[in-house]
mmCIF file of C-alpha atoms in Angstrom:
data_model
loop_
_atom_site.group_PDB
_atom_site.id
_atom_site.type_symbol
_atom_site.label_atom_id
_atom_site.label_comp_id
_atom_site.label_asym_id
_atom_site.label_seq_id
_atom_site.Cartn_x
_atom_site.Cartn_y
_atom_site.Cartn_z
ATOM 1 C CA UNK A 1 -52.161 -109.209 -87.953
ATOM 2 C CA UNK A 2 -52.738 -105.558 -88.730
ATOM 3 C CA UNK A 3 -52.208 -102.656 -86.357
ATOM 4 C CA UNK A 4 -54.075 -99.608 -85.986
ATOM 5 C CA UNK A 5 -51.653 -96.788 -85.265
ATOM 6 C CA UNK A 6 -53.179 -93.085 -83.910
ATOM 7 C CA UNK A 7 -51.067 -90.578 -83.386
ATOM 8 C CA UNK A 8 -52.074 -87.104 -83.514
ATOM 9 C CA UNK A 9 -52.784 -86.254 -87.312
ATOM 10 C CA UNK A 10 -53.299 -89.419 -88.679
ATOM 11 C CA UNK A 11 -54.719 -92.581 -88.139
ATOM 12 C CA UNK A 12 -53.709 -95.793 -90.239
ATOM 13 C CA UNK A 13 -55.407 -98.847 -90.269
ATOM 14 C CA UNK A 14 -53.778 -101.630 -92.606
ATOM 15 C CA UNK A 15 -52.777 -99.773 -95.596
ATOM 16 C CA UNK A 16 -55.689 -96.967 -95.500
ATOM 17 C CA UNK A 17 -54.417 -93.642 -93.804
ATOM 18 C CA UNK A 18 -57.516 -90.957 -92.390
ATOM 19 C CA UNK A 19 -56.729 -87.711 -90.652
ATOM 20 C CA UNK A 20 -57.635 -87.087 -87.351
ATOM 21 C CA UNK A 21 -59.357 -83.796 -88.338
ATOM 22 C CA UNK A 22 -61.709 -85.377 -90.673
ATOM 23 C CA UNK A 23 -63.156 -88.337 -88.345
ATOM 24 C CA UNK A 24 -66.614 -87.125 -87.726
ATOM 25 C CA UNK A 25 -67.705 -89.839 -85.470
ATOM 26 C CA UNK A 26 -66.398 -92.677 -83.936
ATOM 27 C CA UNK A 27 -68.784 -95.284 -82.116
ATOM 28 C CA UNK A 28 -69.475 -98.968 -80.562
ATOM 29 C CA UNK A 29 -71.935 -101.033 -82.083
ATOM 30 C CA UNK A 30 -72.957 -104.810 -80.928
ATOM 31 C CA UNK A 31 -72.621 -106.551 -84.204
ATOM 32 C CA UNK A 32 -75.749 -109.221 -84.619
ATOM 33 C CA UNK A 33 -74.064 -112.637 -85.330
ATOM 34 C CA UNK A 34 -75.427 -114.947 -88.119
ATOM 35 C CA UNK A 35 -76.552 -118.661 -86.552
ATOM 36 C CA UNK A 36 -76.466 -121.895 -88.379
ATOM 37 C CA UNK A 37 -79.920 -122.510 -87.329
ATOM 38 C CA UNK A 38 -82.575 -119.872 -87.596
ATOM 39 C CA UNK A 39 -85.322 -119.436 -84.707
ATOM 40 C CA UNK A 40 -88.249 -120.178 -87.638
ATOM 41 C CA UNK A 41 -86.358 -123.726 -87.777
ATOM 42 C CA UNK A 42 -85.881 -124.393 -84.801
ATOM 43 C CA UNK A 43 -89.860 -123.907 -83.902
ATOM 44 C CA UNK A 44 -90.603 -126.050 -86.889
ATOM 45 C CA UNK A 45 -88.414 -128.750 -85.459
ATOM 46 C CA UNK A 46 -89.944 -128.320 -82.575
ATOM 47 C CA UNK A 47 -93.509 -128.473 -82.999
ATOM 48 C CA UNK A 48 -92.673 -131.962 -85.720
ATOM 49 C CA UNK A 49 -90.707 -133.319 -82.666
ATOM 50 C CA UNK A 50 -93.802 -132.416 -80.976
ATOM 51 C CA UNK A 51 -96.272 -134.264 -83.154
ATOM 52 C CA UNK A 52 -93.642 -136.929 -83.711
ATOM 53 C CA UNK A 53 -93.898 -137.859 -80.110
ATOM 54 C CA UNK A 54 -97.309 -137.816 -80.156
ATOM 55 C CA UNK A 55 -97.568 -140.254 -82.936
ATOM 56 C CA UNK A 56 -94.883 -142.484 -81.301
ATOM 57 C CA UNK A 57 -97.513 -142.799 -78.184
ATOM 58 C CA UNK A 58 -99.889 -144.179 -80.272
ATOM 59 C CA UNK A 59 -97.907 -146.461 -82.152
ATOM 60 C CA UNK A 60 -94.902 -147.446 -80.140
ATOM 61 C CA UNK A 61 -93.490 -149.875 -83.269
ATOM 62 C CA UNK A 62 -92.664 -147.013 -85.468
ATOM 63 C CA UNK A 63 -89.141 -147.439 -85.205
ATOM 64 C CA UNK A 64 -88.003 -144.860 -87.901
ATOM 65 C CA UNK A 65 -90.093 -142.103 -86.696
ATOM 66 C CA UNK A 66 -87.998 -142.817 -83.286
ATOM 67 C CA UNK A 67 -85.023 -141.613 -85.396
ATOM 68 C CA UNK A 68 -86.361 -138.731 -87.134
ATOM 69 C CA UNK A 69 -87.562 -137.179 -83.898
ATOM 70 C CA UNK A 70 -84.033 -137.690 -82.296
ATOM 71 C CA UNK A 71 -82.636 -135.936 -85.287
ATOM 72 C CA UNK A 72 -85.495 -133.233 -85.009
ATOM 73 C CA UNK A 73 -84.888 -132.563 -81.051
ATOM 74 C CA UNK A 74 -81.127 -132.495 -81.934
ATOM 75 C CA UNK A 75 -81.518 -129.816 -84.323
ATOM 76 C CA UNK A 76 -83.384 -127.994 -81.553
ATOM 77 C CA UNK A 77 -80.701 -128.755 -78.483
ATOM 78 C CA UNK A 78 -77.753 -127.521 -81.049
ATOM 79 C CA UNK A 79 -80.080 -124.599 -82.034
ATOM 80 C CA UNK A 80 -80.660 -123.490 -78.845
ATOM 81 C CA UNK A 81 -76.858 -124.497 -77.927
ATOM 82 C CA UNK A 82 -75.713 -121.970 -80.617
ATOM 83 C CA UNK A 83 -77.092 -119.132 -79.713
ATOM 84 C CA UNK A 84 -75.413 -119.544 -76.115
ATOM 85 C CA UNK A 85 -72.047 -120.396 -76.997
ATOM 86 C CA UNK A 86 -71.573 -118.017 -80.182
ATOM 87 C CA UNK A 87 -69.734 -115.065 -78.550
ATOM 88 C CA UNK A 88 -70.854 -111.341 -78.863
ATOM 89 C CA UNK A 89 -68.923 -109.360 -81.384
ATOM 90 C CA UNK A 90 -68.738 -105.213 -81.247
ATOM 91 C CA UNK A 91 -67.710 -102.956 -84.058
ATOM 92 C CA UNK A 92 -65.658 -99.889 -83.810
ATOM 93 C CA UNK A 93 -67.212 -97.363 -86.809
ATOM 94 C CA UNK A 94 -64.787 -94.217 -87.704
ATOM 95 C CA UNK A 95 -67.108 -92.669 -89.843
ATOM 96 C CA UNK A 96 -65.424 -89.721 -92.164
ATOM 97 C CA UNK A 97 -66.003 -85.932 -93.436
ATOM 98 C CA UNK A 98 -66.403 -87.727 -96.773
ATOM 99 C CA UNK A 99 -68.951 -90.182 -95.335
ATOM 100 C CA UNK A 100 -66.552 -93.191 -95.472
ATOM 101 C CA UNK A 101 -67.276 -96.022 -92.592
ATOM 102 C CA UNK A 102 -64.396 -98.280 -91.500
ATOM 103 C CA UNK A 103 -65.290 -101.049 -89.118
ATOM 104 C CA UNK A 104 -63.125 -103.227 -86.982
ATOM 105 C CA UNK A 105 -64.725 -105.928 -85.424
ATOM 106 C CA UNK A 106 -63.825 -107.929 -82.098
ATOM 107 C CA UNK A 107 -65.206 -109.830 -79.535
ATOM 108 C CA UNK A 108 -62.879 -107.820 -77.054
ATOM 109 C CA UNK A 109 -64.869 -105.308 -76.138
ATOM 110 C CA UNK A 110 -62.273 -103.693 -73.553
ATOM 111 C CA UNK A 111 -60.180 -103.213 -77.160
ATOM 112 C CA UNK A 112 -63.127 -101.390 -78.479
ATOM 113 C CA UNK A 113 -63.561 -99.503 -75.500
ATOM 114 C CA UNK A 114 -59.337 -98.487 -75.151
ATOM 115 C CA UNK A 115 -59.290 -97.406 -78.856
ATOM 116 C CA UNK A 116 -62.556 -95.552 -78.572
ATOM 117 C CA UNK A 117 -60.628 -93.816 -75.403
ATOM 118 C CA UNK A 118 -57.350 -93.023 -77.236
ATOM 119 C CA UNK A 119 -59.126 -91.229 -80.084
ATOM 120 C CA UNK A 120 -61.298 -88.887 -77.864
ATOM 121 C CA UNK A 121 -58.118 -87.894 -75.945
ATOM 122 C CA UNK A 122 -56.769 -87.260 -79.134
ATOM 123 C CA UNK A 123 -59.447 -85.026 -80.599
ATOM 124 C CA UNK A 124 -59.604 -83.445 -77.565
ATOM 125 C CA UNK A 125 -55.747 -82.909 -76.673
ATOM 126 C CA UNK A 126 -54.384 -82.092 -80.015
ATOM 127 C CA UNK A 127 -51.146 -80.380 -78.477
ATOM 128 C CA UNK A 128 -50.044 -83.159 -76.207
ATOM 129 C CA UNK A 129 -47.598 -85.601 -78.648
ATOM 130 C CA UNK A 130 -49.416 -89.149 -78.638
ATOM 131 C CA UNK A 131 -48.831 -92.079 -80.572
ATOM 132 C CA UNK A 132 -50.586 -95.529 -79.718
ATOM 133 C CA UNK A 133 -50.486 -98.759 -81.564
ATOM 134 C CA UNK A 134 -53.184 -101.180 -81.221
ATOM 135 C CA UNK A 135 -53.057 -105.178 -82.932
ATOM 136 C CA UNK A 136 -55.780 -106.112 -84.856
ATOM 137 C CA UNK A 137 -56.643 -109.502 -86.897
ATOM 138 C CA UNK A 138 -56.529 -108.752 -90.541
ATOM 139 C CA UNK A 139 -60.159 -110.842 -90.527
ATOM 140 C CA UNK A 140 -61.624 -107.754 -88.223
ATOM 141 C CA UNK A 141 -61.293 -104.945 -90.270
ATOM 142 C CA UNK A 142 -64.090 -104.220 -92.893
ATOM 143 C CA UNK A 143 -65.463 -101.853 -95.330
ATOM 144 C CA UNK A 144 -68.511 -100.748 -94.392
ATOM 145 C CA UNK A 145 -71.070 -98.748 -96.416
ATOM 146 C CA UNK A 146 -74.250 -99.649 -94.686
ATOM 147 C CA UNK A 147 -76.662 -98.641 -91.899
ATOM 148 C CA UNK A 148 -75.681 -99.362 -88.325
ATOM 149 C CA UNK A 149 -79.715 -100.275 -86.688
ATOM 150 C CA UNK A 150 -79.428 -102.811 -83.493
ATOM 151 C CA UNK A 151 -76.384 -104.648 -85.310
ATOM 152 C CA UNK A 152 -74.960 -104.097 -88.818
ATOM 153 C CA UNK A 153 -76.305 -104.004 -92.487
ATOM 154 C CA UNK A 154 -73.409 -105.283 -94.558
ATOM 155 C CA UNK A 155 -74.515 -103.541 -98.243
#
C-alpha cells in the first residue's frame, strides 16, 4: 500500500516527490479496460453458432457439431458476461511544468473525486496549513507518457 500525501508545497506519491507549484493540470479520466474476449470474436462466434445451428436442423445426428456450437455460444454468453461484470476504472493524471504524467488508477471513483478536491483547495488556498494523506494500492500508480483520448494510451 502506498499513500499519497499533499500538503501545501509538495506532493509525494510512493517515493517520487512534485511541488505543488509546478502541477499544471490535474484531471479524471475513465480508463478503457482490456477484455478477454474481443467484440470481432465474439460476432465470429456468433454468426458460426449461427450457421452451426442451422446445419444441426438439417442433420440432427451430427453429434460433434452439437458440442462445438455449445462451446461457440459459451464463448459468446462469457463475452458478453465480461463486459458487464468487469468494473470501470478512472485515472487521476497530475501532469507537470516539465510535462511529466503520473497516473493513479482506481475503481473508486469518490477517491478520485476527494483527491482531485484536496489539490484544488490547495492551489487555491496556499496560506491555509493543509496536509492530507490518501492510501493507495502500490498496483494503481503508473508512469504514464502517453495520450489520454476516451481512455488511456499506455506508450
Amino acid at each position: 500500500m502506498s499513500t499519497l500525501s499533499i500538503t501545501n508545497r509538495t506532493l509525494k506519491l510512493g517515493s517520487t516527490v512534485y511541488q505543488v507549484s509546478n502541477v499544471t493540470s490535474v484531471g479524471k479520466y475513465r480508463i478503457k479496460p482490456r477484455y478477454t474476449f474481443k467484440i470481432r470474436f465474439i460476432i465470429i462466434c456468433g454468426l458460426f453458432s449461427w450457421l452451426g445451428v442451422e446445419l444441426v436442423k438439417r442433420n440432427p445426428d451430427m453429434l460433434v457439431l452439437n458440442w462445438v456450437i455449445g462451446i461457440l455460444f459459451s464463448f459468446v454468453f462469457l463475452g458478453i458476461l465480461e463486459r458487464f461484470i468487469r468494473p470501470k476504472k478512472y485515472g487521476l493524471s497530475i501532469i507537470t511544468n516539465s510535462g511529466g504524467v503520473q497516473l493513479i488508477a482506481s475503481t473508486n471513483q469518490k477517491l478520485i473525486d476527494k483527491i482531485i478536491d484536496k489539490l484544488i483547495e490547495i492551489m487555491n488556498n496556499r496560506d491555509a496549513p493543509a496536509n492530507y494523506t490518501f492510501n493507495v494500492s502500490d498496483g494503481d500508480i503508473i508512469n504514464q507518457s502517453g495520450l489520454f483520448e476516451n481512455g488511456v494510451k499506455v506508450g
